[in-house]
PDB file of C-alpha atoms in Angstrom:
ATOM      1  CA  UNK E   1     146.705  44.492 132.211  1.00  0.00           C
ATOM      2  CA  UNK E   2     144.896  45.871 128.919  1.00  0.00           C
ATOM      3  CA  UNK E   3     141.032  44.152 128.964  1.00  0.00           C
ATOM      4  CA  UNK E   4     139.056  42.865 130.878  1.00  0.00           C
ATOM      5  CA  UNK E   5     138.803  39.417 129.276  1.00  0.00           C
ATOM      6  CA  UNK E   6     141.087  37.259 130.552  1.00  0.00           C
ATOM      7  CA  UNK E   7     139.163  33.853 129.325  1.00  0.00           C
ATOM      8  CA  UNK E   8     139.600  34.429 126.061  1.00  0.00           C
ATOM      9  CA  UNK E   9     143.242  33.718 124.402  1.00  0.00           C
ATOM     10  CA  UNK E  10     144.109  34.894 121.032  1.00  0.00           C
ATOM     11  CA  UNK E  11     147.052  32.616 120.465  1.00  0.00           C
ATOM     12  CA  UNK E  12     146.348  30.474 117.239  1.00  0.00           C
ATOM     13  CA  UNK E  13     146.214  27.463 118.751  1.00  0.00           C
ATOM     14  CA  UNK E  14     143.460  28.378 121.404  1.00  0.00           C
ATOM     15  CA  UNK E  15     141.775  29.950 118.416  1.00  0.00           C
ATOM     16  CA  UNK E  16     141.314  26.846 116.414  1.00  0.00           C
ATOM     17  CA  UNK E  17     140.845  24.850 119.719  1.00  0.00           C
ATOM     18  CA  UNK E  18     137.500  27.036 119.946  1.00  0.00           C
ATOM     19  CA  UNK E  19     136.404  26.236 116.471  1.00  0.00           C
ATOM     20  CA  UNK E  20     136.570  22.197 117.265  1.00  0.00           C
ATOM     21  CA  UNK E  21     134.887  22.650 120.762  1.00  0.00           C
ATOM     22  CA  UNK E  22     131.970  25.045 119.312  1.00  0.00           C
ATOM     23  CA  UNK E  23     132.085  22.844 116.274  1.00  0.00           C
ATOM     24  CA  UNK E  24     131.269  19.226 118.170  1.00  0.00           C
ATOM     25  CA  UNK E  25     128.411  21.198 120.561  1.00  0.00           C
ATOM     26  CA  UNK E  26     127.348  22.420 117.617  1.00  0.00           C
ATOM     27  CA  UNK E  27     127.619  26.147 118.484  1.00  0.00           C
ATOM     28  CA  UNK E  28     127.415  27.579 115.031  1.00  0.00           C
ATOM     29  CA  UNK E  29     127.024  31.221 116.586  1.00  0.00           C
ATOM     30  CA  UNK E  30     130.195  30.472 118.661  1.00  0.00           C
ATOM     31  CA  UNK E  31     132.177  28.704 116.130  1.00  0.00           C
ATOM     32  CA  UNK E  32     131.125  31.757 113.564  1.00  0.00           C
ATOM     33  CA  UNK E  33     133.090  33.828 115.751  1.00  0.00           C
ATOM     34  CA  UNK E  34     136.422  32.051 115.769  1.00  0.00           C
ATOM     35  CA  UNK E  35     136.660  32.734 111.819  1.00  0.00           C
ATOM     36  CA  UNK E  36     137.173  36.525 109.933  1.00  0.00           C
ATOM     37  CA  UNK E  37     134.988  38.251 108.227  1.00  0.00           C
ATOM     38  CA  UNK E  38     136.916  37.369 104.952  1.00  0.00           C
ATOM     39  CA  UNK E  39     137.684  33.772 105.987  1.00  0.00           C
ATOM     40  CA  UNK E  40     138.453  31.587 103.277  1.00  0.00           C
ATOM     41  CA  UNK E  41     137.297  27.851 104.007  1.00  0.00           C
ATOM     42  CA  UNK E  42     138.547  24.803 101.533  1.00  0.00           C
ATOM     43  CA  UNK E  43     137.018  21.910 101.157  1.00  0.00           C
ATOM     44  CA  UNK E  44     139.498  19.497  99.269  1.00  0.00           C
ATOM     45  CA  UNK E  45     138.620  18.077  95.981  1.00  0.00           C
ATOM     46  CA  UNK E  46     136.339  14.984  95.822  1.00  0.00           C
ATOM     47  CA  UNK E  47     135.198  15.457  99.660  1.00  0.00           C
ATOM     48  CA  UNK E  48     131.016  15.997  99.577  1.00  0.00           C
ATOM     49  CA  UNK E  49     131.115  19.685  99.830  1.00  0.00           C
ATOM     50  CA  UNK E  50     134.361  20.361  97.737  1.00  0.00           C
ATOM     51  CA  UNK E  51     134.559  24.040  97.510  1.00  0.00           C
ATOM     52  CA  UNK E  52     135.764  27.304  99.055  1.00  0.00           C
ATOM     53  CA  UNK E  53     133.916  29.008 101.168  1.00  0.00           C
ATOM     54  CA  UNK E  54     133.648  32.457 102.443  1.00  0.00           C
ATOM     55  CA  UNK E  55     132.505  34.457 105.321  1.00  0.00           C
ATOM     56  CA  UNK E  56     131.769  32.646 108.727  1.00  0.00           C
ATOM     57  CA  UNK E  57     128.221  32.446 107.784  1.00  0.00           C
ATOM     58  CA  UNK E  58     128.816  30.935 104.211  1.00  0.00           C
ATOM     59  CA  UNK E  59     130.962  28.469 106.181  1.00  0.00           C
ATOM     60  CA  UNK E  60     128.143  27.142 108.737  1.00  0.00           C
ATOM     61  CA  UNK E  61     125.755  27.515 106.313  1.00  0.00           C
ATOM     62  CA  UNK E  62     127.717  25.269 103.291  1.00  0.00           C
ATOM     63  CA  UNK E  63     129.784  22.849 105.311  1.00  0.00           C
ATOM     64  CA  UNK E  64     128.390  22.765 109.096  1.00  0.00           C
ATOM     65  CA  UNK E  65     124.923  23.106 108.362  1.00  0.00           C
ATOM     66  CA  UNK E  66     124.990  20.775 105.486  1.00  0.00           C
ATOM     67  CA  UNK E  67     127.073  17.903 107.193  1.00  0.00           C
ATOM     68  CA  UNK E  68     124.190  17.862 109.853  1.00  0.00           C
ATOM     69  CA  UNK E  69     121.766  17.094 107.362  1.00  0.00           C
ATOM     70  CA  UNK E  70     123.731  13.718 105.838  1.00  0.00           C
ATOM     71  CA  UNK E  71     125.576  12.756 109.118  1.00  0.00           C
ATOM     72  CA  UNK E  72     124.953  11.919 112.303  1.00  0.00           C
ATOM     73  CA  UNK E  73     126.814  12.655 115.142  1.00  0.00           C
ATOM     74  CA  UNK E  74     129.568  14.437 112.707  1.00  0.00           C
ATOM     75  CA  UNK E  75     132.682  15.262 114.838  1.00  0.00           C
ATOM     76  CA  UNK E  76     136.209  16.331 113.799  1.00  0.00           C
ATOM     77  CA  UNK E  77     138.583  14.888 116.886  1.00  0.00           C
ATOM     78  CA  UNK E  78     141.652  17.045 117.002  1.00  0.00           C
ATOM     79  CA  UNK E  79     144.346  14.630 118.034  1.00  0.00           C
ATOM     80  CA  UNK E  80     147.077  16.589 117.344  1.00  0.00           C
ATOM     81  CA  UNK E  81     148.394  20.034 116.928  1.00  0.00           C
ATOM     82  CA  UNK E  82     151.737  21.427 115.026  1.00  0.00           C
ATOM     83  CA  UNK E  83     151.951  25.200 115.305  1.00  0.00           C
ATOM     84  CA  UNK E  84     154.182  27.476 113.568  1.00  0.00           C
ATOM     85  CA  UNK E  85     153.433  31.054 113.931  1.00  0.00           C
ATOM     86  CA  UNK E  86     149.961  31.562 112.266  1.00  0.00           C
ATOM     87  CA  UNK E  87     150.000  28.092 110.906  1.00  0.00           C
ATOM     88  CA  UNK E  88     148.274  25.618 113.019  1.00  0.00           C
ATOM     89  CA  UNK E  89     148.489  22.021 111.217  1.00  0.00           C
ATOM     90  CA  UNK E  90     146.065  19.542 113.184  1.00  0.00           C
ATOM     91  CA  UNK E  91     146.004  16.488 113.214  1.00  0.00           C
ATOM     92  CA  UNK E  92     142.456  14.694 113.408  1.00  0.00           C
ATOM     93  CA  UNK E  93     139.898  11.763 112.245  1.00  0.00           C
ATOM     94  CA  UNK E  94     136.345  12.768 111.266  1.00  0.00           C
ATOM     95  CA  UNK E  95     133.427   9.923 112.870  1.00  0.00           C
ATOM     96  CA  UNK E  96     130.011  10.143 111.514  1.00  0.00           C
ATOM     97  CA  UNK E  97     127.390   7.851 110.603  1.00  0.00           C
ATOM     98  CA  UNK E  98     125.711   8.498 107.022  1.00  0.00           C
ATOM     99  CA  UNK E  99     121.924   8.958 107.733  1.00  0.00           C
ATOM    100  CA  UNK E 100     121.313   7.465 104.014  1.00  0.00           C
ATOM    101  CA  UNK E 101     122.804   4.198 104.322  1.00  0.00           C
ATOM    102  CA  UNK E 102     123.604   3.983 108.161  1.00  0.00           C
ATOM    103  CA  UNK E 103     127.469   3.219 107.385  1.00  0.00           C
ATOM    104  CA  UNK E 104     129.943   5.020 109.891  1.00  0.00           C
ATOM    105  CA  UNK E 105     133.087   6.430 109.323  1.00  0.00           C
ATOM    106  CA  UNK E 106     136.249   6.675 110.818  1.00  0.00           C
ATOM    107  CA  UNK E 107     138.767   8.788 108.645  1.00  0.00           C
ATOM    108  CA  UNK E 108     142.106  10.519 109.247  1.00  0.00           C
ATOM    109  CA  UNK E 109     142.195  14.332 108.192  1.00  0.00           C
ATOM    110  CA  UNK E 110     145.067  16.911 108.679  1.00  0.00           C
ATOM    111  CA  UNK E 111     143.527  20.431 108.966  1.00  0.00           C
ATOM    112  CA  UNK E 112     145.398  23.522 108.126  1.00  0.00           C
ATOM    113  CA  UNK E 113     144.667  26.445 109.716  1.00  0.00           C
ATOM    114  CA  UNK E 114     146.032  30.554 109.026  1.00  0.00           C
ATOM    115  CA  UNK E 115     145.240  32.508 112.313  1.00  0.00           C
ATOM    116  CA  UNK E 116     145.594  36.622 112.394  1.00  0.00           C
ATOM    117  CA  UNK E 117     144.055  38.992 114.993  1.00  0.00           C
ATOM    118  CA  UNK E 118     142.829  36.175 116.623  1.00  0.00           C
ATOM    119  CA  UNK E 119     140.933  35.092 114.065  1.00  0.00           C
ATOM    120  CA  UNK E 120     140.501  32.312 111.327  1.00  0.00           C
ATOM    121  CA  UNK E 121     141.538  33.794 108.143  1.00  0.00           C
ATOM    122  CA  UNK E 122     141.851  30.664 105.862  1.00  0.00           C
ATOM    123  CA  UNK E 123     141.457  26.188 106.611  1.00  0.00           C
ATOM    124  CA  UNK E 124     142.265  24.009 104.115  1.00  0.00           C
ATOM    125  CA  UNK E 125     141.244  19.920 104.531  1.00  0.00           C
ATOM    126  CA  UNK E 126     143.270  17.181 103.566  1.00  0.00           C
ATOM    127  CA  UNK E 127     140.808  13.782 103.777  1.00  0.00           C
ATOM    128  CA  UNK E 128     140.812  10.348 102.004  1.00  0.00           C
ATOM    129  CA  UNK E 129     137.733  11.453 100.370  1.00  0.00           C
ATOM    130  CA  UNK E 130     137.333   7.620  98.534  1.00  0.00           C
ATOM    131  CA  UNK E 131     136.371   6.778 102.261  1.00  0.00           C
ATOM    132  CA  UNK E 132     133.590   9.427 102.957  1.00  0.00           C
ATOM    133  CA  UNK E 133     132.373   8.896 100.069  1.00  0.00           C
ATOM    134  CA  UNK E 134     131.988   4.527 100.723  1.00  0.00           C
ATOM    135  CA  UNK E 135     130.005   5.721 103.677  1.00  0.00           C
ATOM    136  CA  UNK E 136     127.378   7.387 101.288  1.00  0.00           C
ATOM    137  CA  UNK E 137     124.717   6.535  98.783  1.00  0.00           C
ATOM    138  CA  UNK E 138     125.359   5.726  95.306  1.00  0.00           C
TER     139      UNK E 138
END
């Protein structure tokens, strides 16, 4: 066998497993390396931190980082996974608790991810963004 590494799978879906496991320990380094250099990161239209995002460290450092500092205990649980090819389509709810006003949330999400070379190389998020933003200060 070519490598040495047998522990770490390239297959998308092991890929984006990574990012949610390094993601909820809050392994920025770890989830940094699940995405490409060029990654292109979408967050959908009226969620907080709306926006596209690039390179792994513009995506801690916008959404991660940022999240951490409004929420607590921010975690993305990845219920489900539909894979076709590169696409990985998961299937999730987001829990938090805003720091601000101390309301929690409990929120469906679909997640779709583009995996190449073993890498992230674009996510786009689908949220009811009317419910994260109830959770938050006027």
């Amino acid at each position: 066998m070519a490598g040495t590494d047998f522990g770490v799978s390239t297959a998308p879906v092991d890929v984006v497993r990574r990012q949610y496991l390094a993601s909820a320990a809050g392994d920025l380094e770890a989830l940094r390396a699940t995405l490409a250099p060029d990654v292109e990161w979408t967050e959908m239209a009226g969620f907080p931190l709306a926006g596209t995002y690039r390179t792994p460290d513009g995506v801690t450092a916008n959404v991660m980082e940022k999240l951490g500092q409004d929420w607590d205990d921010w975690i993305a649980h990845d219920d489900n996974y539909v894979v076709d090819g590169e696409n990985v389509v998961v299937l999730a709810r987001y829990t938090a608790v805003n720091k601000a006003t101390g309301k929690p949330i409990d929120v469906r999400v679909a997640h779709h991810f583009v995996v190449r070379g073993g890498l992230i190389v674009r996510f786009e998020q689908y949220v009811d963004t009317a419910l994260v933003r109830e959770a938050m200060p006027d």
